[in-house]
mmCIF file of C-alpha atoms in Angstrom:
data_model
loop_
_atom_site.group_PDB
_atom_site.id
_atom_site.type_symbol
_atom_site.label_atom_id
_atom_site.label_comp_id
_atom_site.label_asym_id
_atom_site.label_seq_id
_atom_site.Cartn_x
_atom_site.Cartn_y
_atom_site.Cartn_z
ATOM 1 C CA GLN A 1 -14.645 -105.941 -73.769
ATOM 2 C CA VAL A 2 -13.545 -103.215 -75.157
ATOM 3 C CA GLN A 3 -13.367 -102.555 -78.908
ATOM 4 C CA LEU A 4 -11.401 -100.057 -80.495
ATOM 5 C CA GLU A 5 -11.090 -98.245 -83.768
ATOM 6 C CA GLU A 6 -8.641 -95.978 -84.837
ATOM 7 C CA SER A 7 -8.413 -92.835 -87.063
ATOM 8 C CA GLY A 8 -6.823 -89.825 -87.976
ATOM 9 C CA GLY A 9 -4.061 -91.244 -89.576
ATOM 10 C CA GLY A 10 -2.235 -90.267 -93.401
ATOM 11 C CA LEU A 11 0.513 -89.253 -95.330
ATOM 12 C CA VAL A 12 2.023 -85.876 -94.155
ATOM 13 C CA GLN A 13 5.342 -83.765 -94.761
ATOM 14 C CA ALA A 14 8.214 -84.153 -92.596
ATOM 15 C CA GLY A 15 7.458 -81.836 -89.972
ATOM 16 C CA GLY A 16 4.467 -81.548 -89.538
ATOM 17 C CA SER A 17 1.645 -83.247 -87.845
ATOM 18 C CA LEU A 18 -0.897 -85.556 -87.461
ATOM 19 C CA ARG A 19 -4.069 -86.251 -84.273
ATOM 20 C CA LEU A 20 -4.363 -90.313 -84.215
ATOM 21 C CA SER A 21 -7.753 -91.036 -82.577
ATOM 22 C CA CYS A 22 -8.643 -94.072 -80.770
ATOM 23 C CA ALA A 23 -13.183 -94.252 -79.751
ATOM 24 C CA ALA A 24 -13.749 -97.631 -78.275
ATOM 25 C CA SER A 25 -17.145 -99.117 -77.285
ATOM 26 C CA GLY A 26 -18.889 -100.104 -74.079
ATOM 27 C CA ARG A 27 -19.285 -98.130 -71.016
ATOM 28 C CA THR A 28 -16.465 -99.113 -68.793
ATOM 29 C CA PHE A 29 -13.176 -97.249 -70.886
ATOM 30 C CA SER A 30 -12.066 -95.257 -67.670
ATOM 31 C CA SER A 31 -11.148 -98.547 -66.403
ATOM 32 C CA TYR A 32 -8.546 -99.453 -68.719
ATOM 33 C CA SER A 33 -4.892 -97.774 -69.055
ATOM 34 C CA MET A 34 -4.281 -97.273 -72.712
ATOM 35 C CA GLY A 35 -1.537 -97.138 -75.179
ATOM 36 C CA TRP A 36 0.160 -96.759 -78.200
ATOM 37 C CA PHE A 37 2.136 -98.652 -80.844
ATOM 38 C CA ARG A 38 3.466 -98.698 -84.527
ATOM 39 C CA GLN A 39 5.057 -101.394 -86.451
ATOM 40 C CA ALA A 40 6.936 -100.313 -89.699
ATOM 41 C CA PRO A 41 7.596 -103.089 -92.044
ATOM 42 C CA GLY A 42 9.877 -105.718 -91.185
ATOM 43 C CA LYS A 43 9.913 -104.442 -88.187
ATOM 44 C CA GLU A 44 8.487 -105.165 -84.365
ATOM 45 C CA ARG A 45 5.635 -103.483 -82.642
ATOM 46 C CA GLU A 46 7.245 -101.066 -80.635
ATOM 47 C CA PHE A 47 5.596 -98.873 -77.525
ATOM 48 C CA VAL A 48 5.161 -95.405 -78.511
ATOM 49 C CA ALA A 49 3.257 -93.874 -74.846
ATOM 50 C CA ALA A 50 0.752 -94.858 -72.748
ATOM 51 C CA ILE A 51 -1.311 -93.482 -70.610
ATOM 52 C CA SER A 52 -3.366 -93.831 -67.130
ATOM 53 C CA ARG A 53 -7.119 -94.698 -66.386
ATOM 54 C CA GLY A 54 -7.242 -91.071 -64.961
ATOM 55 C CA GLY A 55 -5.236 -89.573 -66.773
ATOM 56 C CA GLY A 56 -3.093 -87.796 -65.251
ATOM 57 C CA ILE A 57 0.037 -90.103 -66.116
ATOM 58 C CA THR A 58 1.620 -90.964 -69.222
ATOM 59 C CA ASP A 59 4.626 -91.895 -70.699
ATOM 60 C CA TYR A 60 6.471 -92.044 -74.021
ATOM 61 C CA ALA A 61 9.134 -94.422 -75.812
ATOM 62 C CA ASP A 62 12.272 -92.260 -75.763
ATOM 63 C CA SER A 63 12.004 -91.369 -79.765
ATOM 64 C CA VAL A 64 8.758 -89.559 -79.897
ATOM 65 C CA LYS A 65 9.597 -87.670 -76.039
ATOM 66 C CA GLY A 66 9.271 -83.718 -76.225
ATOM 67 C CA ARG A 67 6.896 -83.916 -79.937
ATOM 68 C CA PHE A 68 4.069 -87.044 -79.450
ATOM 69 C CA THR A 69 1.296 -86.430 -76.692
ATOM 70 C CA ILE A 70 -1.200 -88.666 -75.183
ATOM 71 C CA SER A 71 -4.052 -87.693 -73.921
ATOM 72 C CA ARG A 72 -8.045 -89.207 -73.406
ATOM 73 C CA ASP A 73 -10.948 -88.389 -72.964
ATOM 74 C CA ASN A 74 -13.348 -90.668 -70.631
ATOM 75 C CA ALA A 75 -16.881 -88.927 -71.177
ATOM 76 C CA LYS A 76 -16.080 -89.130 -75.244
ATOM 77 C CA ASN A 77 -14.561 -92.918 -74.652
ATOM 78 C CA THR A 78 -11.589 -91.678 -76.460
ATOM 79 C CA VAL A 79 -8.097 -91.444 -76.162
ATOM 80 C CA TYR A 80 -5.528 -89.033 -78.382
ATOM 81 C CA LEU A 81 -1.914 -88.931 -79.727
ATOM 82 C CA GLN A 82 -1.147 -85.760 -81.308
ATOM 83 C CA MET A 83 1.639 -86.176 -82.960
ATOM 84 C CA ASN A 84 4.232 -83.331 -83.568
ATOM 85 C CA SER A 85 6.945 -82.640 -85.882
ATOM 86 C CA LEU A 86 7.109 -85.723 -87.669
ATOM 87 C CA LYS A 87 9.951 -87.353 -88.948
ATOM 88 C CA PRO A 88 9.890 -90.041 -91.621
ATOM 89 C CA GLU A 89 11.273 -92.973 -89.409
ATOM 90 C CA ASP A 90 7.551 -92.519 -87.899
ATOM 91 C CA THR A 91 5.998 -93.966 -90.745
ATOM 92 C CA ALA A 92 4.451 -96.581 -89.118
ATOM 93 C CA VAL A 93 1.052 -98.665 -88.562
ATOM 94 C CA TYR A 94 -0.143 -97.439 -85.299
ATOM 95 C CA TYR A 95 -2.267 -99.346 -83.136
ATOM 96 C CA CYS A 96 -3.970 -98.286 -80.193
ATOM 97 C CA ALA A 97 -4.307 -101.069 -77.110
ATOM 98 C CA ALA A 98 -6.362 -101.174 -73.996
ATOM 99 C CA VAL A 99 -5.560 -103.078 -70.608
ATOM 100 C CA ARG A 100 -7.334 -103.014 -67.241
ATOM 101 C CA ALA A 101 -4.689 -102.596 -65.256
ATOM 102 C CA GLY A 102 -1.984 -100.436 -64.890
ATOM 103 C CA MET A 103 -0.165 -99.174 -67.569
ATOM 104 C CA GLY A 104 2.250 -101.235 -69.835
ATOM 105 C CA TYR A 105 5.088 -100.909 -72.073
ATOM 106 C CA ARG A 106 4.893 -104.191 -73.813
ATOM 107 C CA HIS A 107 2.486 -105.274 -76.855
ATOM 108 C CA ASN A 108 2.081 -108.461 -74.840
ATOM 109 C CA GLU A 109 0.509 -107.035 -71.305
ATOM 110 C CA TYR A 110 -2.315 -105.292 -73.560
ATOM 111 C CA ASN A 111 -5.610 -107.146 -73.610
ATOM 112 C CA TYR A 112 -7.766 -105.531 -76.667
ATOM 113 C CA TRP A 113 -6.548 -103.737 -80.305
ATOM 114 C CA GLY A 114 -7.895 -101.958 -82.679
ATOM 115 C CA GLN A 115 -7.299 -102.388 -86.647
ATOM 116 C CA GLY A 116 -4.536 -100.183 -86.500
ATOM 117 C CA THR A 117 -3.719 -96.649 -88.922
ATOM 118 C CA GLN A 118 -1.277 -96.091 -91.251
ATOM 119 C CA VAL A 119 0.715 -93.191 -91.118
ATOM 120 C CA THR A 120 2.912 -91.791 -93.815
ATOM 121 C CA VAL A 121 5.858 -88.801 -93.415
ATOM 122 C CA SER A 122 7.490 -88.274 -96.585
ATOM 123 C CA SER A 123 10.815 -86.332 -96.781
#
């Protein structure tokens, strides 16, 4: 089992950057593929990015490709989401998630979730 805690959200102007972090408990972090999802008010939770257990494979939603970068440090049990060139439509609660399997793209493929961190991008 793994527990996840996100941090790094906040208020930023359009065009700005934020880096989200997700710290995981336990000694088996490297056994989990990790993902970032987001949910805006009144909308469904959507996939943002995913990274494989070793960090060698990543994938992104088309809406963030070229602007966001997912990475992980297995020695620190942490996954990151670097967000650049932020847009108002990126405003949402961002969640990290873990699955003890290959990378997933749907929220119901993930077993463990953090509590979320709010990202607000002003125009």
